[in-house]
mmCIF file of C-alpha atoms in Angstrom:
data_model
loop_
_atom_site.group_PDB
_atom_site.id
_atom_site.type_symbol
_atom_site.label_atom_id
_atom_site.label_comp_id
_atom_site.label_asym_id
_atom_site.label_seq_id
_atom_site.Cartn_x
_atom_site.Cartn_y
_atom_site.Cartn_z
ATOM 1 C CA MET S 1 105.591 103.318 83.198
ATOM 2 C CA PHE S 2 106.916 100.082 84.697
ATOM 3 C CA LYS S 3 106.839 97.204 82.218
ATOM 4 C CA LYS S 4 108.678 94.381 83.993
ATOM 5 C CA THR S 5 108.308 93.121 87.546
ATOM 6 C CA LEU S 6 110.032 90.600 89.776
ATOM 7 C CA PRO S 7 109.111 89.802 93.389
ATOM 8 C CA PHE S 8 111.759 89.141 95.995
ATOM 9 C CA PHE S 9 111.641 88.122 99.631
ATOM 10 C CA ILE S 10 113.396 89.548 102.675
ATOM 11 C CA LYS S 11 114.144 87.163 105.535
ATOM 12 C CA VAL S 12 115.401 88.920 108.654
ATOM 13 C CA ILE S 13 118.648 87.473 110.059
ATOM 14 C CA THR S 14 119.311 89.984 112.853
ATOM 15 C CA PRO S 15 116.596 92.220 114.369
ATOM 16 C CA LEU S 16 115.689 95.003 111.952
ATOM 17 C CA HIS S 17 114.797 98.603 112.797
ATOM 18 C CA ALA S 18 113.215 100.478 109.904
ATOM 19 C CA GLY S 19 112.283 103.477 111.995
ATOM 20 C CA SER S 20 109.414 105.920 111.740
ATOM 21 C CA GLY S 21 110.984 108.585 113.957
ATOM 22 C CA GLN S 22 110.259 109.480 117.558
ATOM 23 C CA ASP S 23 106.848 108.731 119.019
ATOM 24 C CA LEU S 24 104.903 109.749 122.119
ATOM 25 C CA GLY S 25 103.762 106.173 122.802
ATOM 26 C CA ILE S 26 105.321 103.502 125.002
ATOM 27 C CA VAL S 27 108.167 102.899 122.512
ATOM 28 C CA ASP S 28 110.367 105.929 121.827
ATOM 29 C CA LEU S 29 111.562 104.746 118.402
ATOM 30 C CA PRO S 30 108.921 102.497 116.778
ATOM 31 C CA ILE S 31 109.183 100.652 113.470
ATOM 32 C CA GLN S 32 107.329 101.629 110.305
ATOM 33 C CA ARG S 33 103.747 100.384 110.060
ATOM 34 C CA GLU S 34 100.879 100.606 107.625
ATOM 35 C CA ARG S 35 98.412 103.235 108.747
ATOM 36 C CA HIS S 36 95.237 101.249 108.010
ATOM 37 C CA THR S 37 96.314 97.803 109.303
ATOM 38 C CA SER S 38 99.197 98.577 111.699
ATOM 39 C CA PHE S 39 101.121 95.725 110.028
ATOM 40 C CA PRO S 40 104.923 96.229 109.972
ATOM 41 C CA LYS S 41 106.469 97.341 106.678
ATOM 42 C CA ILE S 42 109.641 98.808 105.194
ATOM 43 C CA GLU S 43 109.090 101.970 103.175
ATOM 44 C CA ALA S 44 110.091 101.663 99.527
ATOM 45 C CA SER S 45 112.322 104.737 99.818
ATOM 46 C CA GLY S 46 114.399 103.183 102.609
ATOM 47 C CA LEU S 47 114.550 99.845 100.824
ATOM 48 C CA LYS S 48 115.689 101.490 97.590
ATOM 49 C CA GLY S 49 118.337 103.499 99.437
ATOM 50 C CA SER S 50 119.766 100.367 101.059
ATOM 51 C CA ILE S 51 119.874 98.563 97.712
ATOM 52 C CA ARG S 52 121.533 101.542 96.018
ATOM 53 C CA GLU S 53 124.218 101.550 98.706
ATOM 54 C CA VAL S 54 124.965 97.916 97.826
ATOM 55 C CA PHE S 55 125.290 98.765 94.124
ATOM 56 C CA ASP S 56 127.470 101.794 94.872
ATOM 57 C CA GLY S 57 129.869 99.368 96.564
ATOM 58 C CA LEU S 58 130.245 97.191 93.456
ATOM 59 C CA LYS S 59 133.107 99.326 92.131
ATOM 60 C CA ASP S 60 135.189 98.440 95.211
ATOM 61 C CA ASP S 61 134.548 94.699 94.834
ATOM 62 C CA LYS S 62 137.265 93.279 92.569
ATOM 63 C CA GLU S 63 135.596 89.873 92.187
ATOM 64 C CA LYS S 64 132.280 91.475 91.243
ATOM 65 C CA MET S 65 133.955 93.807 88.746
ATOM 66 C CA LYS S 66 135.614 90.777 87.160
ATOM 67 C CA GLU S 67 132.217 89.080 86.793
ATOM 68 C CA LEU S 68 130.717 92.245 85.310
ATOM 69 C CA LYS S 69 133.508 92.528 82.737
ATOM 70 C CA GLU S 70 132.795 88.989 81.559
ATOM 71 C CA LYS S 71 129.171 89.894 80.850
ATOM 72 C CA TYR S 72 129.722 93.529 79.825
ATOM 73 C CA PRO S 73 133.182 93.594 78.136
ATOM 74 C CA ASP S 74 133.248 97.390 77.735
ATOM 75 C CA ILE S 75 132.237 98.170 81.327
ATOM 76 C CA GLU S 76 134.600 100.294 83.420
ATOM 77 C CA LEU S 77 134.254 102.463 86.501
ATOM 78 C CA THR S 78 132.541 105.360 84.702
ATOM 79 C CA LYS S 79 130.214 102.976 82.832
ATOM 80 C CA LEU S 80 129.273 101.274 86.099
ATOM 81 C CA GLU S 81 128.584 104.609 87.782
ATOM 82 C CA GLN S 82 126.423 105.576 84.802
ATOM 83 C CA ALA S 83 124.525 102.261 84.998
ATOM 84 C CA ILE S 84 123.804 102.813 88.706
ATOM 85 C CA SER S 85 122.619 106.352 87.945
ATOM 86 C CA LEU S 86 120.334 105.072 85.179
ATOM 87 C CA LEU S 87 118.941 102.416 87.509
ATOM 88 C CA PHE S 88 118.349 104.465 90.652
ATOM 89 C CA GLY S 89 118.384 108.048 89.391
ATOM 90 C CA PRO S 90 121.250 110.567 89.520
ATOM 91 C CA GLU S 91 122.457 111.957 92.829
ATOM 92 C CA ASN S 92 123.352 115.221 91.078
ATOM 93 C CA THR S 93 120.100 117.092 90.352
ATOM 94 C CA ASP S 94 121.784 119.081 87.550
ATOM 95 C CA ASN S 95 121.466 115.957 85.409
ATOM 96 C CA ALA S 96 117.989 114.999 86.559
ATOM 97 C CA HIS S 97 116.115 112.030 85.170
ATOM 98 C CA ALA S 98 114.061 109.346 86.861
ATOM 99 C CA GLY S 99 115.624 105.999 87.655
ATOM 100 C CA ALA S 100 114.467 102.991 85.661
ATOM 101 C CA LEU S 101 114.147 100.779 88.745
ATOM 102 C CA GLY S 102 111.528 101.095 91.463
ATOM 103 C CA PHE S 103 110.312 99.067 94.430
ATOM 104 C CA THR S 104 107.095 98.595 96.353
ATOM 105 C CA ASP S 105 106.965 98.834 100.134
ATOM 106 C CA ALA S 106 108.139 95.600 101.743
ATOM 107 C CA ARG S 107 105.035 93.985 103.237
ATOM 108 C CA ILE S 108 104.791 91.408 106.002
ATOM 109 C CA LEU S 109 104.167 87.802 104.964
ATOM 110 C CA LEU S 110 105.288 85.618 107.885
ATOM 111 C CA PHE S 111 105.947 86.642 111.491
ATOM 112 C CA PRO S 112 107.819 84.468 114.042
ATOM 113 C CA VAL S 113 106.258 83.841 117.455
ATOM 114 C CA LYS S 114 107.611 81.730 120.329
ATOM 115 C CA SER S 115 105.887 78.343 120.570
ATOM 116 C CA ALA S 116 105.706 75.878 123.479
ATOM 117 C CA LYS S 117 106.604 73.150 120.993
ATOM 118 C CA GLY S 118 108.734 73.429 117.857
ATOM 119 C CA VAL S 119 110.645 76.505 119.201
ATOM 120 C CA PHE S 120 108.687 79.052 117.156
ATOM 121 C CA ALA S 121 105.924 79.307 114.571
ATOM 122 C CA TRP S 122 105.747 81.366 111.401
ATOM 123 C CA ILE S 123 102.301 82.917 111.618
ATOM 124 C CA THR S 124 100.213 84.516 108.905
ATOM 125 C CA CYS S 125 96.495 85.154 108.345
ATOM 126 C CA PRO S 126 93.888 85.087 105.542
ATOM 127 C CA LYS S 127 94.113 88.871 105.057
ATOM 128 C CA VAL S 128 97.876 88.772 104.511
ATOM 129 C CA LEU S 129 97.658 85.723 102.239
ATOM 130 C CA GLU S 130 94.911 87.245 100.099
ATOM 131 C CA ARG S 131 96.895 90.462 99.719
ATOM 132 C CA PHE S 132 100.007 88.457 98.846
ATOM 133 C CA ARG S 133 98.089 86.600 96.152
ATOM 134 C CA GLN S 134 96.796 89.892 94.719
ATOM 135 C CA ASP S 135 100.300 91.384 94.686
ATOM 136 C CA MET S 136 101.724 88.323 92.951
ATOM 137 C CA ALA S 137 98.937 88.484 90.360
ATOM 138 C CA LEU S 138 99.759 92.159 89.714
ATOM 139 C CA ALA S 139 103.373 91.081 89.200
ATOM 140 C CA LYS S 140 102.106 88.476 86.690
ATOM 141 C CA GLU S 141 103.225 85.665 88.945
ATOM 142 C CA ASN S 142 101.514 82.322 89.393
ATOM 143 C CA ALA S 143 99.292 82.709 92.455
ATOM 144 C CA ASP S 144 96.641 80.030 92.067
ATOM 145 C CA TYR S 145 96.426 78.530 95.544
ATOM 146 C CA LYS S 146 93.652 78.175 98.092
ATOM 147 C CA ILE S 147 93.356 80.871 100.749
ATOM 148 C CA PRO S 148 91.989 79.553 104.079
ATOM 149 C CA ASP S 149 88.478 80.556 105.049
ATOM 150 C CA LYS S 150 88.072 83.171 107.750
ATOM 151 C CA LEU S 151 89.003 81.754 111.139
ATOM 152 C CA GLU S 152 87.453 82.359 114.523
ATOM 153 C CA ASP S 153 89.618 84.163 117.062
ATOM 154 C CA GLY S 154 91.511 81.589 119.117
ATOM 155 C CA GLU S 155 91.509 79.078 116.257
ATOM 156 C CA CYS S 156 94.442 78.094 114.030
ATOM 157 C CA LEU S 157 95.300 76.026 110.978
ATOM 158 C CA VAL S 158 98.400 73.852 110.953
ATOM 159 C CA SER S 159 100.188 72.147 108.084
ATOM 160 C CA GLU S 160 100.632 68.439 107.532
ATOM 161 C CA ASN S 161 103.224 66.965 109.935
ATOM 162 C CA SER S 162 103.159 70.104 112.098
ATOM 163 C CA ILE S 163 105.637 70.130 114.994
ATOM 164 C CA LEU S 164 103.709 72.813 116.902
ATOM 165 C CA VAL S 165 100.716 70.870 118.256
ATOM 166 C CA VAL S 166 100.303 69.976 121.951
ATOM 167 C CA ASN S 167 97.078 68.129 122.870
ATOM 168 C CA ASN S 168 95.222 69.488 119.835
ATOM 169 C CA ALA S 169 96.327 73.050 120.581
ATOM 170 C CA VAL S 170 99.183 75.360 119.681
ATOM 171 C CA ILE S 171 100.600 77.509 122.479
ATOM 172 C CA LEU S 172 102.090 80.817 121.303
ATOM 173 C CA GLU S 173 103.665 82.984 123.990
ATOM 174 C CA GLU S 174 101.156 82.329 126.839
ATOM 175 C CA TYR S 175 98.096 81.915 124.595
ATOM 176 C CA ALA S 176 96.526 78.610 123.503
ATOM 177 C CA PHE S 177 94.952 78.267 120.045
ATOM 178 C CA GLN S 178 92.604 75.430 119.187
ATOM 179 C CA VAL S 179 93.685 73.454 116.127
ATOM 180 C CA SER S 180 91.038 73.436 113.399
ATOM 181 C CA ASP S 181 90.019 70.220 111.645
ATOM 182 C CA GLN S 182 90.886 72.025 108.408
ATOM 183 C CA LYS S 183 94.548 71.907 107.311
ATOM 184 C CA ILE S 184 96.634 74.458 105.440
ATOM 185 C CA ALA S 185 96.198 73.623 101.759
ATOM 186 C CA LYS S 186 99.198 71.764 100.343
ATOM 187 C CA ASP S 187 99.445 74.128 97.359
ATOM 188 C CA LEU S 188 99.623 77.151 99.682
ATOM 189 C CA ALA S 189 102.245 75.549 101.927
ATOM 190 C CA SER S 190 104.241 74.508 98.870
ATOM 191 C CA GLU S 191 104.087 78.051 97.449
ATOM 192 C CA LEU S 192 105.357 79.628 100.676
ATOM 193 C CA VAL S 193 108.120 77.041 101.108
ATOM 194 C CA LYS S 194 109.284 77.467 97.509
ATOM 195 C CA ARG S 195 109.455 81.244 97.765
ATOM 196 C CA THR S 196 110.694 81.748 101.339
ATOM 197 C CA LYS S 197 112.606 78.540 102.232
ATOM 198 C CA ILE S 198 110.733 78.095 105.525
ATOM 199 C CA ASP S 199 110.085 74.807 107.308
ATOM 200 C CA PRO S 200 106.422 74.032 106.482
ATOM 201 C CA ARG S 201 106.037 72.158 109.771
ATOM 202 C CA GLN S 202 106.295 75.514 111.583
ATOM 203 C CA LEU S 203 103.688 77.270 109.442
ATOM 204 C CA LEU S 204 100.530 78.473 111.189
ATOM 205 C CA VAL S 205 97.487 80.442 110.011
ATOM 206 C CA LEU S 206 95.660 82.534 112.634
ATOM 207 C CA SER S 207 92.610 84.768 112.413
ATOM 208 C CA ASP S 208 93.187 88.301 111.133
ATOM 209 C CA ASN S 209 92.585 89.709 114.632
ATOM 210 C CA ASP S 210 94.990 87.340 116.379
ATOM 211 C CA PHE S 211 97.682 87.977 113.759
ATOM 212 C CA THR S 212 97.252 91.739 114.200
ATOM 213 C CA ASP S 213 97.690 91.391 117.961
ATOM 214 C CA PHE S 214 100.949 89.456 117.606
ATOM 215 C CA VAL S 215 102.565 91.798 115.057
ATOM 216 C CA ASN S 216 101.722 94.718 117.349
ATOM 217 C CA LEU S 217 102.610 93.178 120.708
ATOM 218 C CA SER S 218 105.344 90.607 119.978
ATOM 219 C CA THR S 219 107.998 92.668 118.217
ATOM 220 C CA GLU S 220 111.328 93.093 120.000
ATOM 221 C CA VAL S 221 111.607 96.204 122.173
ATOM 222 C CA ILE S 222 115.118 96.968 123.390
ATOM 223 C CA THR S 223 116.032 99.509 126.052
ATOM 224 C CA ARG S 224 119.247 101.381 125.338
ATOM 225 C CA THR S 225 121.316 103.879 127.280
ATOM 226 C CA ARG S 226 124.148 106.292 126.627
ATOM 227 C CA ILE S 227 126.972 106.313 129.192
ATOM 228 C CA ASP S 228 128.779 109.473 130.271
ATOM 229 C CA ASN S 229 132.482 108.643 129.801
ATOM 230 C CA GLU S 230 133.543 110.925 132.647
ATOM 231 C CA THR S 231 131.166 109.619 135.324
ATOM 232 C CA GLY S 232 130.522 106.091 134.037
ATOM 233 C CA THR S 233 126.795 106.574 134.608
ATOM 234 C CA VAL S 234 123.822 106.974 132.292
ATOM 235 C CA GLU S 235 123.569 110.472 130.843
ATOM 236 C CA SER S 236 120.495 112.436 131.828
ATOM 237 C CA GLY S 237 117.635 111.753 129.405
ATOM 238 C CA ALA S 238 119.669 109.105 127.557
ATOM 239 C CA LEU S 239 117.462 106.106 128.360
ATOM 240 C CA PHE S 240 115.291 105.155 125.382
ATOM 241 C CA THR S 241 113.519 102.200 123.789
ATOM 242 C CA GLU S 242 113.725 100.937 120.200
ATOM 243 C CA GLU S 243 111.407 98.541 118.385
ATOM 244 C CA TYR S 244 112.712 95.836 116.028
ATOM 245 C CA LEU S 245 111.271 93.272 113.669
ATOM 246 C CA PRO S 246 112.488 89.955 115.125
ATOM 247 C CA SER S 247 114.826 87.524 113.410
ATOM 248 C CA GLU S 248 113.056 85.092 111.028
ATOM 249 C CA THR S 249 110.426 87.655 109.959
ATOM 250 C CA VAL S 250 109.657 87.312 106.239
ATOM 251 C CA LEU S 251 108.579 90.260 104.069
ATOM 252 C CA TYR S 252 108.223 90.675 100.323
ATOM 253 C CA SER S 253 108.606 93.470 97.795
ATOM 254 C CA ILE S 254 108.385 93.781 94.022
ATOM 255 C CA ALA S 255 111.133 95.208 91.818
ATOM 256 C CA LEU S 256 109.657 97.352 89.032
ATOM 257 C CA ALA S 257 111.591 98.054 85.822
ATOM 258 C CA SER S 258 110.871 100.627 83.121
ATOM 259 C CA PRO S 259 112.714 101.778 79.984
ATOM 260 C CA ILE S 260 115.720 104.057 80.570
ATOM 261 C CA PHE S 261 114.789 107.718 81.104
ATOM 262 C CA SER S 262 117.852 109.099 79.320
ATOM 263 C CA ARG S 263 119.023 109.418 75.724
ATOM 264 C CA ASP S 264 122.304 107.732 76.580
ATOM 265 C CA LYS S 265 121.300 104.170 77.467
ATOM 266 C CA GLY S 266 124.806 103.072 78.502
ATOM 267 C CA ILE S 267 125.118 99.309 78.963
ATOM 268 C CA PHE S 268 121.339 98.904 78.668
ATOM 269 C CA ARG S 269 121.296 99.278 74.882
ATOM 270 C CA ARG S 270 121.360 95.891 73.154
ATOM 271 C CA ASP S 271 119.763 94.659 69.963
ATOM 272 C CA GLY S 272 116.754 92.404 70.351
ATOM 273 C CA ARG S 273 116.191 92.958 74.072
ATOM 274 C CA SER S 274 114.055 95.557 75.813
ATOM 275 C CA GLU S 275 115.642 98.086 78.151
ATOM 276 C CA GLU S 276 113.381 97.108 81.046
ATOM 277 C CA GLU S 277 114.413 93.460 80.644
ATOM 278 C CA LEU S 278 118.088 94.435 80.812
ATOM 279 C CA VAL S 279 117.470 96.685 83.825
ATOM 280 C CA LEU S 280 115.806 93.871 85.755
ATOM 281 C CA GLU S 281 118.501 91.393 84.739
ATOM 282 C CA PHE S 282 121.312 93.728 85.870
ATOM 283 C CA TRP S 283 119.602 94.248 89.226
ATOM 284 C CA ASN S 284 118.843 90.560 89.732
ATOM 285 C CA ASP S 285 122.371 89.447 88.783
ATOM 286 C CA ASN S 286 124.063 91.863 91.176
ATOM 287 C CA MET S 287 121.794 91.757 94.220
ATOM 288 C CA PRO S 288 123.646 90.019 97.061
ATOM 289 C CA ASP S 289 122.228 87.117 99.036
ATOM 290 C CA VAL S 290 122.788 89.054 102.280
ATOM 291 C CA MET S 291 122.604 92.813 102.854
ATOM 292 C CA GLN S 292 121.827 95.361 105.565
ATOM 293 C CA ILE S 293 118.600 97.372 105.876
ATOM 294 C CA GLY S 294 117.567 99.937 108.483
ATOM 295 C CA GLY S 295 119.299 101.524 111.434
ATOM 296 C CA ASN S 296 122.045 100.494 113.858
ATOM 297 C CA ALA S 297 124.201 98.719 111.290
ATOM 298 C CA THR S 298 127.288 99.214 113.495
ATOM 299 C CA ILE S 299 125.810 97.001 116.221
ATOM 300 C CA GLY S 300 124.899 94.236 113.793
ATOM 301 C CA LYS S 301 121.240 95.045 113.284
ATOM 302 C CA GLY S 302 119.294 94.742 110.046
ATOM 303 C CA LEU S 303 121.111 91.900 108.306
ATOM 304 C CA VAL S 304 118.703 90.182 105.928
ATOM 305 C CA GLU S 305 118.712 87.330 103.433
ATOM 306 C CA ILE S 306 117.443 88.265 99.973
ATOM 307 C CA ILE S 307 115.556 85.478 98.206
ATOM 308 C CA LYS S 308 115.256 86.468 94.559
ATOM 309 C CA GLY S 309 113.276 85.320 91.583
ATOM 310 C CA GLY S 310 109.686 84.710 90.585
ATOM 311 C CA SER S 311 107.795 81.749 89.243
ATOM 312 C CA ASN S 312 106.859 83.514 86.015
ATOM 313 C CA GLU S 313 109.498 82.667 83.413
ATOM 314 C CA ASP S 314 108.744 85.860 81.506
ATOM 315 C CA SER S 315 109.801 87.906 84.534
ATOM 316 C CA LYS S 316 113.251 86.409 84.890
#
């Protein structure tokens, strides 16, 4: 049973492909999506695997090992490997026990769309914001801010001092959205800025339907080929399309910590502090600010910024 939680945010730096396998639709290799909403997501299993890969690399990072030794004087290579196994679960099934650290699927929060003014807008919608508030409440985070009322299709809410407005409208791609007299609540804008480091002047709330259309139709779709080295031409059947979440997309997930599922607690046994607290602290201290998630790492895809920490002091 998970006893400690901490939300974190994923801001896409280079286009990200968390794939769902081959598809018979227009795009050969689409991204992962929620079945009931079609909103983009990153499966918890893929997210956890990417994070584990980062932690597996700690033992090769001399500076990081030096930092770890300052906090855990008795840590060494075998102790670190044990700690990673206790956190994420053992890779060897002969010594099977569950890992003490879990993650939720990474859900969409803000999606970037090209704007006629202000370069681009970060769009969201009441459905996404309400779900975000519910998830933060489940994580025992402060989430007391006003969610906008339902909007009509073709209508939008802008923040104070918005840089997106042209003649009382916002033009996204080739579509014009009428600016509502209502503004995005200051407490909501402040909450999103604090957690995601966005520019509030580019924040935009659309109707649920309009948001759904953009996250389905405005992702990046790249056509790729494979060249035959002997002929210098495209190999037969080697033309395919891949879908990516665009740069500047913001998602969120929640890290979930439980007591250690092993008799040997390793570095997570300390007087006066719970195991789940130590698990979450170890994860939070050693998560990098930038990491890679998803496919095509060798061509620079999937670099993301990790924005850690919650507003609830008890969760830190």
